[in-house]
Amino acid sequence: MAYQKFLSLLVITLYEASHIAAASPSPLSSLSPPPHLCGVKAAYWPSWQAESLPPSSIPTAYFTHLFYAFVLIDPNTFQILLNPNDDQWMESFTSTLHTSTPRAKAILSIGGAGADPATFSAMASTSSGRSAFIQSSITAARHHGFDGLDLDWEFPINAQDMSNLALLLKEWRSVLNQESLTTATPRLLLSVAVYYSPDLSYPGPRAYPGDAIRRYVDILSPMCFDYHGGWEPNATAAHALLYDGKSNVSTSYGVAAWKRGGVAPKQIVMGMPAYGRTWTLEDPNQHGIGAPAVGAGQGGGVLVYSAIVEFNTGNNATVVFDNATVSTYSYSGTNWVGYDDATSIASKVKFAMAQGLGGYFFWALGDDSNWTLAKTASMTWDSGN
Ligand SMILES: *[C@@H]1O[C@H](CO)[C@@H](O)[C@H](O)[C@H]1NC(C)=O
Ligand SMILES: *[C@@H]1O[C@H](CO)[C@@H](O)[C@H](O)[C@H]1NC(C)=O
Ligand SMILES: *[C@@H]1O[C@H](CO)[C@@H](O)[C@H](O)[C@H]1NC(C)=O
Ligand SMILES: *[C@@H]1O[C@H](CO)[C@@H](O)[C@H](O)[C@H]1NC(C)=O
Ligand SMILES: *[C@@H]1O[C@H](CO)[C@@H](O)[C@H](O)[C@H]1NC(C)=O
């Protein structure tokens, strides 16, 4: 997750053309599916933006769960690496969310697009590696007052990684249950951020372990964005489209595939982007989705929603909502950007509700413009529940 994910998704995309129930510990639940959360309204908080987006600025009226992004793991010891900034901001993050009205949950996210997938792979491949990681993750989360842990491994590279991921989730959940009992503290939630679909094909076919996810995970967060981008330079595209009549690379396909893969709909917390992807048009008079382009556009191919709003206003851009894909794009001259605005976000949230999903998340918190997207999503969800 993060725009650096350009690289990791590059390889894949090129080839793949109410209220939250607290999870309470139960001695009998060690291997049974977790109780389902309902109405998860989440966002990732990039800790590197802490100065401009301090925890006190997060409007918890619109969010139930906030992810602290990110911490890495030591490639040798497989323990969580905390830097001095983390010590400062984690304390502020969790205490602010816990004393806000309404209260929100704080989840510590491990990995992200900038983390080396080989480290996760090595960690998950041995019992001692998994154990060191699990213990360290719990120590870090408890020390800083988090309510849960999120694994953002982008991405398991082969079938062996996927079966090791299943082992990791099983052991992690078991230790979390045990730790909750021995400390008489509510169990830490377990969340995993995953590819938009359970099946990946590049560099080889492999599938996420749906059974382990169903049994051990509270929140499954498919990253339903970055389907297209400047790595496909010749045509504009909607990078997070809900429906695609021509391919399986769409959010509706991914959600259906996850359900077929055996996870409970309520576990699925659907990702939505608060940023767009840009192209430079070949001809300013051809400006639809799929119009000829000459490469990535302004912002190096990515514009956050607040910058898109400024671009649209500043350039008197034409804004079009495309009902077929459920996406929005705007253009001015040869500048073109495909993104989600309030209209498409509301439509996607209604889709998530109609599918019986557990909620949604945004990447990333600070990209919004005056909380327009967060507020729209939250109000849409509430109006249907
Ligand atoms: C883009 O167009 C150029 C020139 O027509 C072509 O050589 C290239 O293969 C195309 N790239 C993609 C990703 O389609
Ligand atoms: C789309 O997915 C379906 C079902 O998983 C599969 O049968 C079909 O071949 C896929 N189509 C493409 C273009 O990959
Ligand atoms: C903005 O664009 C519209 C057409 O899209 C045009 O009617 C209007 O005059 C433009 N305004 C300015 C200030 O350029
Ligand atoms: C948008 O698509 C939906 C679903 O296909 C359809 O019910 C609705 O009428 C469409 N709206 C417009 C404005 O085309
Ligand atoms: C931001 O949103 C608030 C309320 O949602 C509104 O009162 C205010 O005018 C908005 N500011 C801008 C600059 O749009």
Coordinates of C-alpha atoms and ligand atoms in Angstrom, one line a residue:
M1 CA 0.0 0.0 0.0
A2 CA 1.3 3.5 -0.8
Y3 CA 2.1 4.9 -4.2
Q4 CA 5.4 3.0 -4.3
K5 CA 3.1 0.1 -4.9
F6 CA 3.4 1.2 -8.5
L7 CA 6.3 -1.2 -8.8
S8 CA 4.8 -4.2 -7.1
L9 CA 1.6 -3.8 -9.0
L10 CA 3.4 -3.0 -12.1
V11 CA 4.5 -6.6 -12.4
I12 CA 1.1 -8.0 -11.5
T13 CA -1.0 -5.6 -13.6
L14 CA 1.1 -5.9 -16.6
Y15 CA 0.6 -9.6 -16.6
E16 CA -2.8 -9.9 -15.2
A17 CA -4.0 -7.8 -17.9
S18 CA -24.3 0.5 13.3
H19 CA -21.4 -0.2 15.4
I20 CA -18.6 -2.4 16.1
A21 CA -18.9 -5.4 18.3
A22 CA -15.8 -5.7 20.5
A23 CA -14.1 -9.0 20.0
S24 CA -14.0 -10.5 23.4
P25 CA -11.8 -13.4 24.4
S26 CA -13.4 -16.8 24.8
P27 CA -11.6 -19.9 25.9
L28 CA -13.6 -22.0 23.5
S29 CA -13.0 -19.8 20.5
S30 CA -9.4 -20.6 19.9
L31 CA -9.9 -22.2 16.5
S32 CA -13.4 -21.0 15.7
P33 CA -14.1 -18.2 13.3
P34 CA -13.9 -14.8 14.9
P35 CA -17.1 -12.9 15.7
H36 CA -17.8 -10.6 12.7
L37 CA -17.3 -6.9 12.9
C38 CA -19.9 -4.7 11.3
G39 CA -19.6 -1.3 9.9
V40 CA -15.9 -0.9 9.7
K41 CA -15.0 2.6 8.4
A42 CA -11.3 2.6 8.1
A43 CA -8.3 4.5 6.7
Y44 CA -4.6 4.2 6.7
W45 CA -2.8 7.0 8.5
P46 CA 0.7 7.5 6.9
S47 CA 2.9 8.2 9.9
W48 CA 5.4 10.1 7.7
Q49 CA 2.7 12.7 7.3
A50 CA 2.3 13.1 11.1
E51 CA 3.4 16.7 11.2
S52 CA 0.8 17.9 8.7
L53 CA -1.8 15.3 9.7
P54 CA -1.5 14.9 13.5
P55 CA -3.7 12.3 15.2
S56 CA -5.8 15.1 16.8
S57 CA -6.9 16.2 13.3
I58 CA -8.5 12.8 12.5
P59 CA -12.3 13.2 12.5
T60 CA -13.4 10.0 14.3
A61 CA -17.1 10.8 13.4
Y62 CA -16.2 9.3 10.0
F63 CA -13.9 6.4 11.0
T64 CA -14.1 3.4 13.3
H65 CA -10.7 2.0 12.7
L66 CA -7.4 3.7 11.8
F67 CA -4.3 1.9 10.7
Y68 CA -0.9 3.2 11.7
A69 CA 1.2 2.9 8.5
F70 CA 3.8 1.3 8.6
V71 CA 6.3 -0.5 10.7
L72 CA 8.8 -2.9 9.1
I73 CA 10.3 -6.1 10.4
D74 CA 14.0 -6.7 10.9
P75 CA 15.3 -9.0 8.2
N76 CA 17.5 -11.0 10.6
T77 CA 15.5 -11.2 13.8
F78 CA 12.0 -10.9 12.3
Q79 CA 11.1 -8.6 15.1
I80 CA 9.1 -5.3 14.7
L81 CA 11.4 -2.3 14.1
L82 CA 10.4 0.8 15.9
N83 CA 12.2 4.1 15.3
P84 CA 12.2 7.1 17.7
N85 CA 9.4 8.8 15.7
D86 CA 7.2 5.7 16.1
D87 CA 7.6 5.8 19.9
Q88 CA 6.4 9.4 19.8
W89 CA 3.6 9.1 17.3
M90 CA 2.2 5.7 18.3
E91 CA 1.6 7.0 21.8
S92 CA -0.2 10.1 20.4
F93 CA -2.1 8.1 17.8
T94 CA -3.6 5.5 20.2
S95 CA -4.3 7.8 23.1
T96 CA -5.9 10.4 20.8
L97 CA -8.1 7.9 19.1
H98 CA -9.1 6.3 22.4
T99 CA -10.1 9.6 24.0
S100 CA -11.8 11.0 20.9
T101 CA -15.6 11.2 20.7
P102 CA -16.6 8.9 19.2
R103 CA -13.8 6.5 20.2
A104 CA -11.9 4.8 17.3
K105 CA -9.7 1.7 17.2
A106 CA -6.1 1.9 16.5
I107 CA -4.4 -0.9 14.5
L108 CA -0.7 -1.3 13.9
S109 CA 0.1 -2.1 10.3
I110 CA 3.2 -4.0 9.4
G111 CA 4.7 -3.9 5.9
G112 CA 3.3 -1.9 3.0
A113 CA 4.5 -1.5 -0.6
G114 CA 7.9 -0.3 0.6
A115 CA 8.6 -3.4 2.6
D116 CA 10.7 -6.2 1.1
P117 CA 8.4 -9.2 0.5
A118 CA 11.4 -11.5 0.8
T119 CA 11.6 -10.6 4.5
F120 CA 8.0 -11.7 5.1
S121 CA 8.7 -14.8 3.1
A122 CA 11.7 -15.7 5.2
M123 CA 10.0 -14.9 8.5
A124 CA 6.9 -17.1 7.6
S125 CA 9.0 -20.0 6.4
T126 CA 10.2 -21.2 9.8
S127 CA 8.5 -21.9 13.1
S128 CA 11.1 -19.8 15.0
G129 CA 10.7 -16.9 12.5
R130 CA 6.9 -16.9 12.9
S131 CA 7.2 -17.1 16.6
A132 CA 9.7 -14.2 16.9
F133 CA 7.5 -12.1 14.7
I134 CA 4.3 -12.9 16.5
Q135 CA 5.7 -12.2 20.0
S136 CA 7.3 -9.0 18.9
S137 CA 4.1 -7.8 17.2
I138 CA 2.1 -8.3 20.3
T139 CA 4.8 -6.7 22.5
A140 CA 4.8 -3.6 20.2
A141 CA 1.0 -3.4 20.0
R142 CA 0.5 -3.7 23.8
H143 CA 3.3 -1.4 24.7
H144 CA 1.7 1.4 22.6
G145 CA -1.9 0.7 23.3
F146 CA -3.1 -0.6 19.9
D147 CA -6.3 -2.6 19.5
G148 CA -5.1 -4.8 16.7
L149 CA -2.4 -5.8 14.2
D150 CA -2.5 -5.6 10.4
L151 CA -0.3 -7.6 8.1
D152 CA 0.5 -5.9 4.8
W153 CA 2.7 -8.3 2.9
E154 CA 2.8 -7.3 -0.7
F155 CA 2.8 -10.0 -1.9
P156 CA 3.3 -13.7 -1.1
I157 CA 5.2 -14.8 -4.3
N158 CA 4.4 -18.5 -4.6
A159 CA 2.3 -21.3 -3.3
Q160 CA 4.8 -22.0 -0.5
D161 CA 4.5 -18.4 0.7
M162 CA 0.7 -18.8 0.7
S163 CA 0.8 -22.0 2.8
N164 CA 3.3 -20.4 5.2
L165 CA 0.9 -17.4 5.4
A166 CA -1.8 -19.8 6.5
L167 CA 0.4 -21.2 9.2
L168 CA 1.4 -17.7 10.4
L169 CA -2.3 -16.7 10.7
K170 CA -3.2 -19.8 12.6
E171 CA -0.3 -19.5 15.0
W172 CA -0.8 -15.7 15.4
R173 CA -4.5 -16.0 16.2
S174 CA -3.7 -18.8 18.7
V175 CA -1.1 -16.7 20.5
L176 CA -3.5 -13.7 20.4
N177 CA -6.2 -15.7 22.0
Q178 CA -3.9 -17.0 24.7
E179 CA -2.4 -13.6 25.4
S180 CA -5.9 -12.2 25.8
L181 CA -6.7 -14.9 28.4
T182 CA -3.6 -14.6 30.4
T183 CA -3.7 -10.8 30.5
A184 CA -7.5 -10.6 30.9
T185 CA -7.4 -8.0 28.1
P186 CA -9.6 -7.8 25.0
R187 CA -8.0 -9.8 22.2
L188 CA -6.0 -7.8 19.7
L189 CA -7.8 -7.8 16.3
L190 CA -6.1 -9.5 13.4
S191 CA -6.3 -7.8 10.0
V192 CA -4.6 -8.6 6.6
A193 CA -4.3 -6.3 3.6
V194 CA -4.5 -8.4 0.4
Y195 CA -4.5 -8.2 -3.3
Y196 CA -7.9 -7.2 -4.8
S197 CA -8.6 -10.8 -5.8
P198 CA -7.6 -14.1 -4.0
D199 CA -5.9 -15.3 -7.1
L200 CA -2.6 -13.9 -8.4
S201 CA -1.0 -15.0 -11.6
Y202 CA 2.4 -13.2 -12.0
P203 CA 5.1 -14.5 -11.7
G204 CA 3.2 -17.8 -11.2
P205 CA -0.3 -18.8 -10.2
R206 CA -1.1 -18.9 -6.5
A207 CA -4.1 -18.3 -4.3
Y208 CA -4.5 -16.8 -0.8
P209 CA -5.4 -19.4 1.9
G210 CA -9.1 -18.6 2.1
D211 CA -9.8 -21.3 4.7
A212 CA -7.2 -19.9 7.2
I213 CA -8.3 -16.3 6.5
R214 CA -11.9 -17.3 7.2
R215 CA -11.0 -19.0 10.5
Y216 CA -8.4 -16.7 12.0
V217 CA -8.8 -13.2 10.6
D218 CA -11.1 -10.4 11.7
I219 CA -10.6 -7.9 8.9
L220 CA -9.7 -8.8 5.3
S221 CA -8.8 -5.7 3.4
P222 CA -8.5 -6.2 -0.4
M223 CA -6.7 -3.3 -2.1
C224 CA -9.3 -2.5 -4.8
F225 CA -7.2 0.1 -6.7
D226 CA -4.1 0.5 -8.9
Y227 CA -5.6 -1.8 -11.5
H228 CA -4.1 0.5 -14.2
G229 CA -1.6 3.3 -14.3
G230 CA 1.2 4.9 -16.1
W231 CA 2.9 1.5 -16.6
E232 CA 0.2 1.1 -19.3
P233 CA 1.1 4.4 -21.1
N234 CA -0.9 4.2 -24.2
A235 CA -4.5 4.7 -23.0
T236 CA -6.3 6.3 -20.1
A237 CA -8.0 4.0 -17.6
A238 CA -10.1 4.0 -14.4
H239 CA -7.6 2.6 -11.9
A240 CA -10.2 1.4 -9.3
L241 CA -13.2 0.7 -11.4
L242 CA -16.1 -1.3 -9.8
Y243 CA -17.2 -2.9 -13.1
D244 CA -15.3 -3.9 -16.2
G245 CA -17.2 -5.5 -19.0
K246 CA -14.0 -6.6 -20.6
S247 CA -11.8 -8.1 -17.9
N248 CA -11.7 -9.6 -14.4
V249 CA -9.6 -6.7 -13.2
S250 CA -12.3 -4.9 -11.2
T251 CA -13.6 -4.5 -7.7
S252 CA -16.8 -6.4 -8.3
Y253 CA -14.9 -9.3 -9.6
G254 CA -12.4 -9.3 -6.7
V255 CA -15.1 -9.2 -4.1
A256 CA -17.0 -12.0 -5.7
A257 CA -13.8 -14.1 -6.0
W258 CA -13.0 -13.6 -2.3
K259 CA -16.5 -14.8 -1.4
R260 CA -16.1 -17.8 -3.7
G261 CA -12.8 -18.4 -1.9
G262 CA -14.7 -19.1 1.3
V263 CA -14.3 -15.9 3.4
A264 CA -17.3 -14.5 5.1
P265 CA -18.6 -11.3 3.4
K266 CA -18.5 -9.5 6.8
Q267 CA -14.8 -10.1 7.0
I268 CA -14.3 -8.1 3.8
V269 CA -13.4 -4.4 4.3
M270 CA -13.2 -3.1 0.7
G271 CA -10.4 -0.7 -0.2
M272 CA -11.1 2.6 -2.0
P273 CA -8.5 5.1 -3.2
A274 CA -8.5 8.8 -2.1
Y275 CA -6.2 9.4 -5.1
G276 CA -6.3 9.2 -8.9
R277 CA -4.0 8.2 -11.7
T278 CA -3.1 10.5 -14.5
W279 CA -2.3 10.4 -18.2
T280 CA -1.3 12.8 -20.8
L281 CA -3.7 12.7 -23.7
E282 CA -2.4 12.3 -27.2
D283 CA -5.3 14.4 -28.5
P284 CA -7.2 16.8 -26.3
N285 CA -10.4 16.1 -28.2
Q286 CA -10.3 12.4 -27.3
H287 CA -10.8 12.3 -23.6
G288 CA -12.8 9.3 -22.5
I289 CA -11.7 6.2 -20.6
G290 CA -9.5 4.3 -23.0
A291 CA -8.6 7.4 -25.0
P292 CA -5.1 7.4 -26.6
A293 CA -2.4 8.7 -24.3
V294 CA 1.3 9.3 -24.5
G295 CA 2.2 8.3 -20.9
A296 CA 1.7 9.1 -17.3
G297 CA 0.5 12.6 -16.6
Q298 CA 0.9 15.2 -14.0
G299 CA 2.2 14.3 -10.5
G300 CA 4.3 11.5 -12.0
G301 CA 1.1 9.5 -12.6
V302 CA -0.6 10.0 -9.2
L303 CA -2.7 12.9 -7.8
V304 CA -4.3 12.8 -4.4
Y305 CA -7.9 13.8 -4.2
S306 CA -7.3 17.2 -2.7
A307 CA -4.9 18.0 -5.5
I308 CA -7.5 16.8 -8.1
V309 CA -10.1 19.1 -6.6
E310 CA -7.6 22.0 -6.9
F311 CA -6.7 21.0 -10.5
N312 CA -10.3 20.8 -11.5
T313 CA -11.1 24.2 -10.1
G314 CA -7.9 25.9 -11.2
N315 CA -8.2 24.6 -14.7
N316 CA -11.9 24.7 -15.2
A317 CA -11.6 21.0 -16.0
T318 CA -14.5 18.9 -17.3
V319 CA -15.6 16.3 -14.7
V320 CA -17.4 13.2 -15.9
F321 CA -18.9 10.4 -13.8
D322 CA -18.8 7.2 -15.7
N323 CA -21.7 5.0 -14.7
A324 CA -20.6 1.9 -16.5
T325 CA -17.3 1.6 -14.5
V326 CA -18.5 3.6 -11.4
S327 CA -15.5 6.0 -11.6
T328 CA -14.9 9.6 -12.3
Y329 CA -12.5 11.4 -14.5
S330 CA -11.6 14.9 -15.4
Y331 CA -9.6 16.5 -18.2
S332 CA -8.3 19.9 -19.2
G333 CA -6.2 20.2 -22.3
T334 CA -4.1 17.1 -22.5
N335 CA -4.2 16.5 -18.7
W336 CA -6.4 13.6 -17.7
V337 CA -7.0 12.0 -14.3
G338 CA -9.2 9.0 -13.3
Y339 CA -10.3 8.9 -9.7
D340 CA -13.1 8.5 -7.2
D341 CA -15.2 11.4 -6.1
A342 CA -18.2 11.7 -3.8
T343 CA -20.5 10.2 -6.5
S344 CA -18.4 7.1 -7.2
I345 CA -17.6 6.6 -3.5
A346 CA -21.3 6.7 -2.5
S347 CA -22.0 4.2 -5.3
K348 CA -19.2 1.9 -4.1
V349 CA -20.3 2.0 -0.5
K350 CA -23.8 1.1 -1.6
F351 CA -22.2 -1.8 -3.5
A352 CA -20.3 -2.9 -0.4
M353 CA -23.5 -2.8 1.7
A354 CA -25.5 -4.7 -0.9
Q355 CA -22.8 -7.4 -0.9
G356 CA -23.1 -7.7 2.9
L357 CA -19.5 -6.6 3.4
G358 CA -18.0 -5.6 6.8
G359 CA -17.1 -2.1 5.7
Y360 CA -14.5 -0.2 3.7
F361 CA -11.2 1.5 4.0
F362 CA -9.4 4.4 2.3
W363 CA -5.8 4.7 1.2
A364 CA -4.9 7.2 2.5
L365 CA -6.3 9.4 5.2
G366 CA -4.5 12.7 4.3
D367 CA -5.4 12.5 0.6
D368 CA -9.0 13.6 1.1
S369 CA -10.2 17.2 0.4
N370 CA -11.9 18.7 3.5
W371 CA -13.0 15.1 4.4
T372 CA -15.4 15.0 1.5
L373 CA -14.9 11.4 0.6
A374 CA -14.7 10.2 4.2
K375 CA -17.9 12.0 5.1
T376 CA -19.7 10.8 2.0
A377 CA -18.8 7.2 2.6
S378 CA -19.7 7.4 6.3
M379 CA -23.1 9.0 5.7
T380 CA -23.9 6.6 2.8
W381 CA -23.1 3.6 5.1
D382 CA -25.2 5.0 8.0
S383 CA -28.1 5.9 5.8
G384 CA -28.4 2.2 4.8
N385 CA -28.0 0.7 8.3
Ligands
LIG1 C1 2.5 1.7 -26.5 O1 2.6 2.1 -27.9 C2 3.9 1.9 -28.4 C3 3.9 2.6 -29.8 O2 2.8 2.2 -30.5 C4 4.2 0.4 -28.5 O3 5.5 0.2 -29.0 C5 4.1 -0.2 -27.1 O4 4.2 -1.6 -27.1 C6 2.8 0.2 -26.4 N1 2.8 -0.2 -25.0 C7 1.9 -0.9 -24.4 C8 2.1 -1.2 -23.0 O5 0.9 -1.2 -25.0
LIG2 C1 -12.5 -14.4 -15.3 O1 -12.8 -15.2 -14.3 C2 -13.5 -16.4 -14.6 C3 -14.0 -17.1 -13.3 O2 -12.9 -17.0 -12.4 C4 -12.8 -17.2 -15.5 O3 -13.5 -18.4 -15.9 C5 -12.4 -16.4 -16.8 O4 -11.5 -17.2 -17.6 C6 -11.7 -15.1 -16.4 N1 -11.5 -14.3 -17.6 C7 -10.4 -13.7 -17.9 C8 -10.4 -12.9 -19.1 O5 -9.4 -13.9 -17.2
LIG3 C1 -15.3 26.6 -18.1 O1 -15.7 25.6 -19.0 C2 -17.0 25.7 -19.5 C3 -17.3 24.6 -20.4 O2 -16.9 23.4 -19.8 C4 -17.2 27.1 -20.1 O3 -18.6 27.2 -20.5 C5 -16.8 28.2 -19.2 O4 -16.8 29.4 -19.9 C6 -15.4 28.0 -18.7 N1 -15.1 29.0 -17.7 C7 -13.9 29.6 -17.7 C8 -13.7 30.6 -16.6 O5 -13.0 29.4 -18.5
LIG4 C1 -26.2 3.5 -13.7 O1 -26.1 2.1 -13.7 C2 -27.1 1.5 -12.9 C3 -26.8 0.0 -12.9 O2 -26.5 -0.5 -14.1 C4 -28.5 1.8 -13.5 O3 -29.4 1.2 -12.7 C5 -28.6 3.3 -13.5 O4 -29.9 3.6 -14.2 C6 -27.5 4.0 -14.3 N1 -27.6 5.4 -14.2 C7 -27.5 6.2 -15.2 C8 -27.6 7.7 -14.9 O5 -27.2 5.8 -16.3
LIG5 C1 -15.3 21.9 4.6 O1 -16.4 21.2 5.1 C2 -17.2 21.9 6.1 C3 -18.2 21.0 6.7 O2 -18.2 19.8 6.1 C4 -17.8 23.2 5.4 O3 -18.5 23.9 6.4 C5 -16.7 24.0 4.8 O4 -17.2 25.1 4.1 C6 -15.8 23.2 3.9 N1 -14.6 24.0 3.5 C7 -14.2 24.0 2.2 C8 -13.0 24.9 1.9 O5 -14.8 23.4 1.3

